Amino acid sequence: MALFPKVGRKQPALRLSWYTLVIFLIIGIVLHLFPFAFMIVTSLKPAEETLRMPPTAFPEEVDTAAWELMFNVVTADDTDPRVSALLREPYIVYFRNSMIQAVGSLVLSLPITAFAAYANSKLQRGRGARYTFLFFIGTLMIPAIVTLIPAFLLTRNFPFPLPQTPMIPGTETPFPVIRIWDTHWAIIIPSIFSGFNFLLFKGFFDTIPDSIIQAARVDGGSELNIFRRIVLPMSVPVFAVAAWTQFGAVWNSFLWPLVVTQSANSTPTTVAVQSLINRVLQSGATSPEQANSASVAMQRIMEAGLSWNGMMVLSIIQTIPIFIMFLICQEYLLKGIRIRGLK
Amino acid sequence: MSSVPTAERLPTDAPLEMPEKQTQRHPGRRRRAALLFVLPAFLLQLTWGWYPFFVAFLLSFTDARVRGPISWTGLASYERILGDPLVSKAFRVTLQYATMEIILTFTIPILVAILLMEMPRRAMRWMMVLWFLPLSPISGAILWRYMYNAQYGLMQAIATGLGFPEQQFLNSEPQVLFWLIFPAILFYGPGLIYMAALQSIPQSYYEAAEVEGAGFWRKIWTISLPRLRPIIVLMLLFSIIGSMQQFDWAQLMTGGQPNGASRTIVMYIYGTLIPALRYADAVALSVVLFLVISTLVILFRIFVNDDPDT
Amino acid sequence: MQTTRKYRSLLTIIAVMAVSVLAFSITPVTAQQQITIKTAGQWPFVEVPTEAQIESDPFYALYDQIVQDWLAENPNVTIELIDFDPWNQQGLLTAIAGGTAPTAWSATVLGGYNMQNTRAAFRQGLAADVTELYAEYEMDNLVATYIQDYNANWIVDERMYAVPVNFNPGNSIVYRRDLVNELGLEHPVAGWTWDDFAELAAALTTDERWGAAMPPWGMTWYLRSYGYGALPTAINIVPDPSTGWNWRYDFTHDAEGMAQRIGEYRAMIFDDRSLLTDVNMFDQQVEQALLDGTAAMGQLHAGFLRNRAPGKFIDVAQQNEMALEEMWGFAPFPVGTAPEIQHPFGDAVAFNPDLSDAELAAAFDLYHYMWLGEGYERLVQGIYEQTNDLQRIWGEFPTLTGNTSFEGVEGGPADAWGETLASEFEIAANRPIWPNVADFQPAEANPAPSLLAYNDAISRWTNTPGDLNLVAEIAEMETNINAELRVFESSVADEDFVTGLVNYYDVLNTFYETHAPDFYENTWLPWYNESIVPVIE
């Protein structure tokens, strides 16, 4: 509460403007909650009601079939044939994989990205800093599809972007290669450095006055200690935001895990769950030739008992971990406020 | 900030190295620290960021295909891409989209973040959670496709209810970009990031301003916004990069139609070149897009200063 | 020393990373004696039911037993289940590039469900060549003639790259038979025209209901019905060996005629308001509009009518206490002057090009067993014994083998779907397949243009109300599409191109003469003599 004056809060004019503010924010919140309400309402509709146009505001009769399905999916209840029609392994297996990958990536990504951003913001100067900056964010400007195949080949035969391991010239022995394909590392390692979080951290570290760092240097702190003892405590909020984006990015990624994982030991939930949703959407067809096979394929899933209410439930399941992560991170965001309050 | 850790400077360590105080007088020391800080990220970015792109870049000079032998074709892919009228159309759409998206969606999250900070602590927590609740793009697309349905959608009901004639929404060639961006005006902004940054502004700055008689808007203008400046600048940079690569939302919502009015460059790559197995062309177009965005970024960095103290 | 200590945590992170990467990288390379069939466990290749499914669903128990019996006969083969989405084109292409793709997949996914792209994928070797196996199994004796006609799609340069797994009577008009009866209107019959369609749509339109629903590309079909369009079967594209791409578009020679047809289609949308269409009006939305009564007819393929899921056509008819065929009809597609443009289609399974001969042979044998051979028959008979449900037996009709009866199954397609509907399916399935210019030319090795400019214009004309200067817009579209063609270079030599053309136009002329003599006389021949003959001579 920094913008409103500390004194004179009881003045009618001030009060009025404060309440205007509150109303504005609440209207925004109501609008924002609409999609979520809609998702939940749809998930409670019976299958045929879900596609009715215009969509009904409330379910005409509440149908919890989709949620029962979700419950069975999450508890891997294999007496429900629909569960096995949708997923090959118990959901918990995919969930565990996703968790390992997202948390693994998070733990490695935050320090490595933050160190690089800190160095770029506070330790480097002039041209070097500018080139390093472009080096780190340059790949953000490349559509991911273009590097999909070379990067995928690297997971097979690092450091060679080739489908087969090449032979050492003049011998019959293949080069020693590192293969991370179909392991958790295939998801974790390429995701560790995040250009977006680099930007985020750098933007944040740039707001820390140089004078604070300078003062610490004069007091004789090593750069690592300055980072640990001074910058880190000030940066709890930005770490919280970065953790949230990193977790979400790994958790939601689809195309990359689809090609670099195949066994039940490494496949994340997106490949198992989202591929169903993707197929049903059948979006973006622009010509008659495109539609036929896609629509035959889509029909097969619908026949297996997956309808829009079920898809809503699946999207909700997919969102819950992100949502929890979001709640945790916003706790730390608020902690940042308390820390500042102590200053 | 005098509480610099002293525990780390144990006397047993000290004699073996130069005194710490000399660090600032030795830029070499700082440079070495910078190198070590940057190294892990550097290696990862090199192997998983630039190396695959470099390989792809080389392939843009070949008739690269998914499988089987390839041969050099020189600039053939670039000639095809640059002569293709659909590419220039897609570039036009992309630039329009990016400009409109940044103008319409960039400021609201900043304002909301500043205003949310005014709420009492407990209310702030809930409001923040509710404002910035995440939603997966697929669920959003399903929802907004309903909302925009020109015959029965909720938006149509609102429009006709307010006395407007029947609207076309996504079916309208001149309006389609606006309606694609419209949901992002209120939703899905990076407000959390601004809230994180706002917290680092010392309370004392505001108190000092108040003493000088600054009001509500003046405080925002002279303290909040300038202190947020580095974050805003970088978020703007990110918006430029991101909106120039706009893809999945428009793909899910319109597939690029009507009349290609919502088909961006990346959609052309994903939706036309890759399905047609024109891999080399896809890479060539990506390289062109990369150069365009890089130029924008460099211009931006030249003209926009992100130092909060200027 | 102090430096080491200072940066210890950093170095630790790096070391931990390096060690763990190495630890995970040691993958033993074992010699493959055994043949492994890798499947994503989804149609169109062999499905792998889970234990729970086998226990709870007698169908899966049967399916599994049949697969197990095949495995018992082929002891050197094992089936490995992988987590893979075989319907994602980018994922599939990437997996093929790195050699991690499953053993088989739906052929059209290779080209993003686009036939021209799929054939380009075959040309690039993204599917195994099955020509010899097809001959060895004497497939031509096994599959019905209509399948053999359609198989041309899977043949590039006389090599075959995929084998059929289903056959669908194709897109047509699903309509509310009960409503047409109730209102005393005339039912659509073979040979009904777009004028009849417009009339019926207008008659079925009320304040709450659209007469018809069409996908975003409905206008493409309308124009094709009158001989306009971007394909070489239309009177808008001229072969021109002097150019790089060998073809050139000419829409302006009859822009008025084309504009008139576009205007007619637009009148249904914007004036009569009897035709519901939209940039997102895909099959599923058309289906839904029909199911909830928002539209009284709509373009769909036969598979939708036969979907047994709750809330779909069979179920809705049941809720209204009607037989499926009493409530819903499967009308022929309306015609213009040209022959009927819709035709049956099917999907096919393509095999991984990296398979060894033995692996390919095993996979092919499994396909043959499950789709045409002993396994297929046992499955049909087993389902019948379990359920007595004829609709399940004839869910895919016409069948791959052309069967209209099975041993041990009492009742044919007519008993499952009703006389009328079954004959409507049959009529649809017997529609002629149009000659495809690609079948007469050597395969194209170079990238091909997209026709997107044409599709864009169609979407503009379909969705933009008001007065449009269509003649001028047609000219503009022609300029755009020709500008795109100019940057492409065909790999086909000019002589081969012309030789192919002569054969192609022979077949096309006969096709038109047989199926639409009036169109042939009045529209096609004048165009052919004026624009095509000078080129091929």
PDB file of N, CA and C in Angstrom, chain C residues 367-398:
ATOM      1  N   TYR C 367      -0.285 -58.086 -40.356  1.00  0.00           N
ATOM      2  CA  TYR C 367      -1.321 -57.241 -40.967  1.00  0.00           C
ATOM      3  C   TYR C 367      -2.305 -58.108 -41.748  1.00  0.00           C
ATOM      4  N   HIS C 368      -1.772 -58.968 -42.581  1.00  0.00           N
ATOM      5  CA  HIS C 368      -2.602 -59.818 -43.428  1.00  0.00           C
ATOM      6  C   HIS C 368      -3.538 -60.684 -42.592  1.00  0.00           C
ATOM      7  N   TYR C 369      -2.965 -61.242 -41.516  1.00  0.00           N
ATOM      8  CA  TYR C 369      -3.721 -62.118 -40.624  1.00  0.00           C
ATOM      9  C   TYR C 369      -4.862 -61.356 -39.931  1.00  0.00           C
ATOM     10  N   MET C 370      -4.576 -60.156 -39.478  1.00  0.00           N
ATOM     11  CA  MET C 370      -5.567 -59.423 -38.686  1.00  0.00           C
ATOM     12  C   MET C 370      -6.598 -58.677 -39.534  1.00  0.00           C
ATOM     13  N   TRP C 371      -6.249 -58.347 -40.773  1.00  0.00           N
ATOM     14  CA  TRP C 371      -7.177 -57.533 -41.566  1.00  0.00           C
ATOM     15  C   TRP C 371      -7.890 -58.310 -42.671  1.00  0.00           C
ATOM     16  N   LEU C 372      -7.260 -59.385 -43.139  1.00  0.00           N
ATOM     17  CA  LEU C 372      -7.858 -60.093 -44.265  1.00  0.00           C
ATOM     18  C   LEU C 372      -7.926 -61.595 -44.058  1.00  0.00           C
ATOM     19  N   GLY C 373      -7.071 -62.101 -43.202  1.00  0.00           N
ATOM     20  CA  GLY C 373      -6.921 -63.551 -43.116  1.00  0.00           C
ATOM     21  C   GLY C 373      -7.722 -64.180 -42.002  1.00  0.00           C
ATOM     22  N   GLU C 374      -7.120 -65.219 -41.436  1.00  0.00           N
ATOM     23  CA  GLU C 374      -7.786 -66.050 -40.454  1.00  0.00           C
ATOM     24  C   GLU C 374      -8.180 -65.259 -39.200  1.00  0.00           C
ATOM     25  N   GLY C 375      -7.274 -64.400 -38.766  1.00  0.00           N
ATOM     26  CA  GLY C 375      -7.537 -63.634 -37.553  1.00  0.00           C
ATOM     27  C   GLY C 375      -8.773 -62.768 -37.706  1.00  0.00           C
ATOM     28  N   TYR C 376      -8.893 -62.154 -38.868  1.00  0.00           N
ATOM     29  CA  TYR C 376     -10.029 -61.286 -39.153  1.00  0.00           C
ATOM     30  C   TYR C 376     -11.336 -62.067 -39.093  1.00  0.00           C
ATOM     31  N   GLU C 377     -11.359 -63.222 -39.736  1.00  0.00           N
ATOM     32  CA  GLU C 377     -12.588 -64.017 -39.737  1.00  0.00           C
ATOM     33  C   GLU C 377     -12.969 -64.472 -38.337  1.00  0.00           C
ATOM     34  N   ARG C 378     -11.951 -64.917 -37.585  1.00  0.00           N
ATOM     35  CA  ARG C 378     -12.245 -65.366 -36.224  1.00  0.00           C
ATOM     36  C   ARG C 378     -12.793 -64.230 -35.377  1.00  0.00           C
ATOM     37  N   LEU C 379     -12.237 -63.034 -35.618  1.00  0.00           N
ATOM     38  CA  LEU C 379     -12.692 -61.878 -34.847  1.00  0.00           C
ATOM     39  C   LEU C 379     -14.158 -61.587 -35.149  1.00  0.00           C
ATOM     40  N   VAL C 380     -14.493 -61.579 -36.434  1.00  0.00           N
ATOM     41  CA  VAL C 380     -15.882 -61.296 -36.828  1.00  0.00           C
ATOM     42  C   VAL C 380     -16.822 -62.331 -36.223  1.00  0.00           C
ATOM     43  N   GLN C 381     -16.452 -63.588 -36.379  1.00  0.00           N
ATOM     44  CA  GLN C 381     -17.333 -64.644 -35.864  1.00  0.00           C
ATOM     45  C   GLN C 381     -17.443 -64.576 -34.346  1.00  0.00           C
ATOM     46  N   GLY C 382     -16.310 -64.304 -33.712  1.00  0.00           N
ATOM     47  CA  GLY C 382     -16.309 -64.221 -32.249  1.00  0.00           C
ATOM     48  C   GLY C 382     -17.203 -63.100 -31.751  1.00  0.00           C
ATOM     49  N   ILE C 383     -17.093 -61.940 -32.399  1.00  0.00           N
ATOM     50  CA  ILE C 383     -17.932 -60.808 -31.981  1.00  0.00           C
ATOM     51  C   ILE C 383     -19.405 -61.172 -32.137  1.00  0.00           C
ATOM     52  N   TYR C 384     -19.704 -61.840 -33.239  1.00  0.00           N
ATOM     53  CA  TYR C 384     -21.098 -62.203 -33.471  1.00  0.00           C
ATOM     54  C   TYR C 384     -21.596 -63.153 -32.393  1.00  0.00           C
ATOM     55  N   GLU C 385     -20.767 -64.137 -32.055  1.00  0.00           N
ATOM     56  CA  GLU C 385     -21.174 -65.074 -31.001  1.00  0.00           C
ATOM     57  C   GLU C 385     -21.383 -64.351 -29.685  1.00  0.00           C
ATOM     58  N   GLN C 386     -20.507 -63.397 -29.402  1.00  0.00           N
ATOM     59  CA  GLN C 386     -20.591 -62.687 -28.119  1.00  0.00           C
ATOM     60  C   GLN C 386     -21.780 -61.750 -28.059  1.00  0.00           C
ATOM     61  N   THR C 387     -22.025 -61.038 -29.131  1.00  0.00           N
ATOM     62  CA  THR C 387     -22.970 -59.926 -29.025  1.00  0.00           C
ATOM     63  C   THR C 387     -24.210 -60.061 -29.894  1.00  0.00           C
ATOM     64  N   ASN C 388     -24.140 -60.863 -30.947  1.00  0.00           N
ATOM     65  CA  ASN C 388     -25.226 -60.929 -31.920  1.00  0.00           C
ATOM     66  C   ASN C 388     -25.522 -59.567 -32.545  1.00  0.00           C
ATOM     67  N   ASP C 389     -24.557 -58.645 -32.450  1.00  0.00           N
ATOM     68  CA  ASP C 389     -24.797 -57.268 -32.878  1.00  0.00           C
ATOM     69  C   ASP C 389     -24.328 -57.112 -34.327  1.00  0.00           C
ATOM     70  N   LEU C 390     -25.292 -57.066 -35.237  1.00  0.00           N
ATOM     71  CA  LEU C 390     -24.916 -57.001 -36.658  1.00  0.00           C
ATOM     72  C   LEU C 390     -24.275 -55.663 -37.013  1.00  0.00           C
ATOM     73  N   GLN C 391     -24.686 -54.608 -36.302  1.00  0.00           N
ATOM     74  CA  GLN C 391     -24.095 -53.304 -36.611  1.00  0.00           C
ATOM     75  C   GLN C 391     -22.601 -53.303 -36.320  1.00  0.00           C
ATOM     76  N   ARG C 392     -22.203 -54.101 -35.348  1.00  0.00           N
ATOM     77  CA  ARG C 392     -20.785 -54.191 -35.042  1.00  0.00           C
ATOM     78  C   ARG C 392     -20.055 -54.963 -36.141  1.00  0.00           C
ATOM     79  N   ILE C 393     -20.716 -55.981 -36.648  1.00  0.00           N
ATOM     80  CA  ILE C 393     -20.101 -56.773 -37.725  1.00  0.00           C
ATOM     81  C   ILE C 393     -19.965 -55.939 -38.988  1.00  0.00           C
ATOM     82  N   TRP C 394     -20.985 -55.175 -39.299  1.00  0.00           N
ATOM     83  CA  TRP C 394     -21.001 -54.408 -40.547  1.00  0.00           C
ATOM     84  C   TRP C 394     -20.683 -52.943 -40.313  1.00  0.00           C
ATOM     85  N   GLY C 395     -19.972 -52.677 -39.239  1.00  0.00           N
ATOM     86  CA  GLY C 395     -19.587 -51.303 -38.923  1.00  0.00           C
ATOM     87  C   GLY C 395     -18.730 -50.704 -40.013  1.00  0.00           C
ATOM     88  N   GLU C 396     -17.931 -51.531 -40.650  1.00  0.00           N
ATOM     89  CA  GLU C 396     -17.187 -51.047 -41.798  1.00  0.00           C
ATOM     90  C   GLU C 396     -17.703 -51.773 -43.024  1.00  0.00           C
ATOM     91  N   PHE C 397     -18.561 -51.093 -43.696  1.00  0.00           N
ATOM     92  CA  PHE C 397     -19.172 -51.687 -44.868  1.00  0.00           C
ATOM     93  C   PHE C 397     -19.170 -50.646 -45.965  1.00  0.00           C
ATOM     94  N   PRO C 398     -18.743 -50.882 -47.173  1.00  0.00           N
ATOM     95  CA  PRO C 398     -18.249 -52.144 -47.709  1.00  0.00           C
ATOM     96  C   PRO C 398     -16.942 -52.600 -47.028  1.00  0.00           C
TER      97      PRO C 398
END
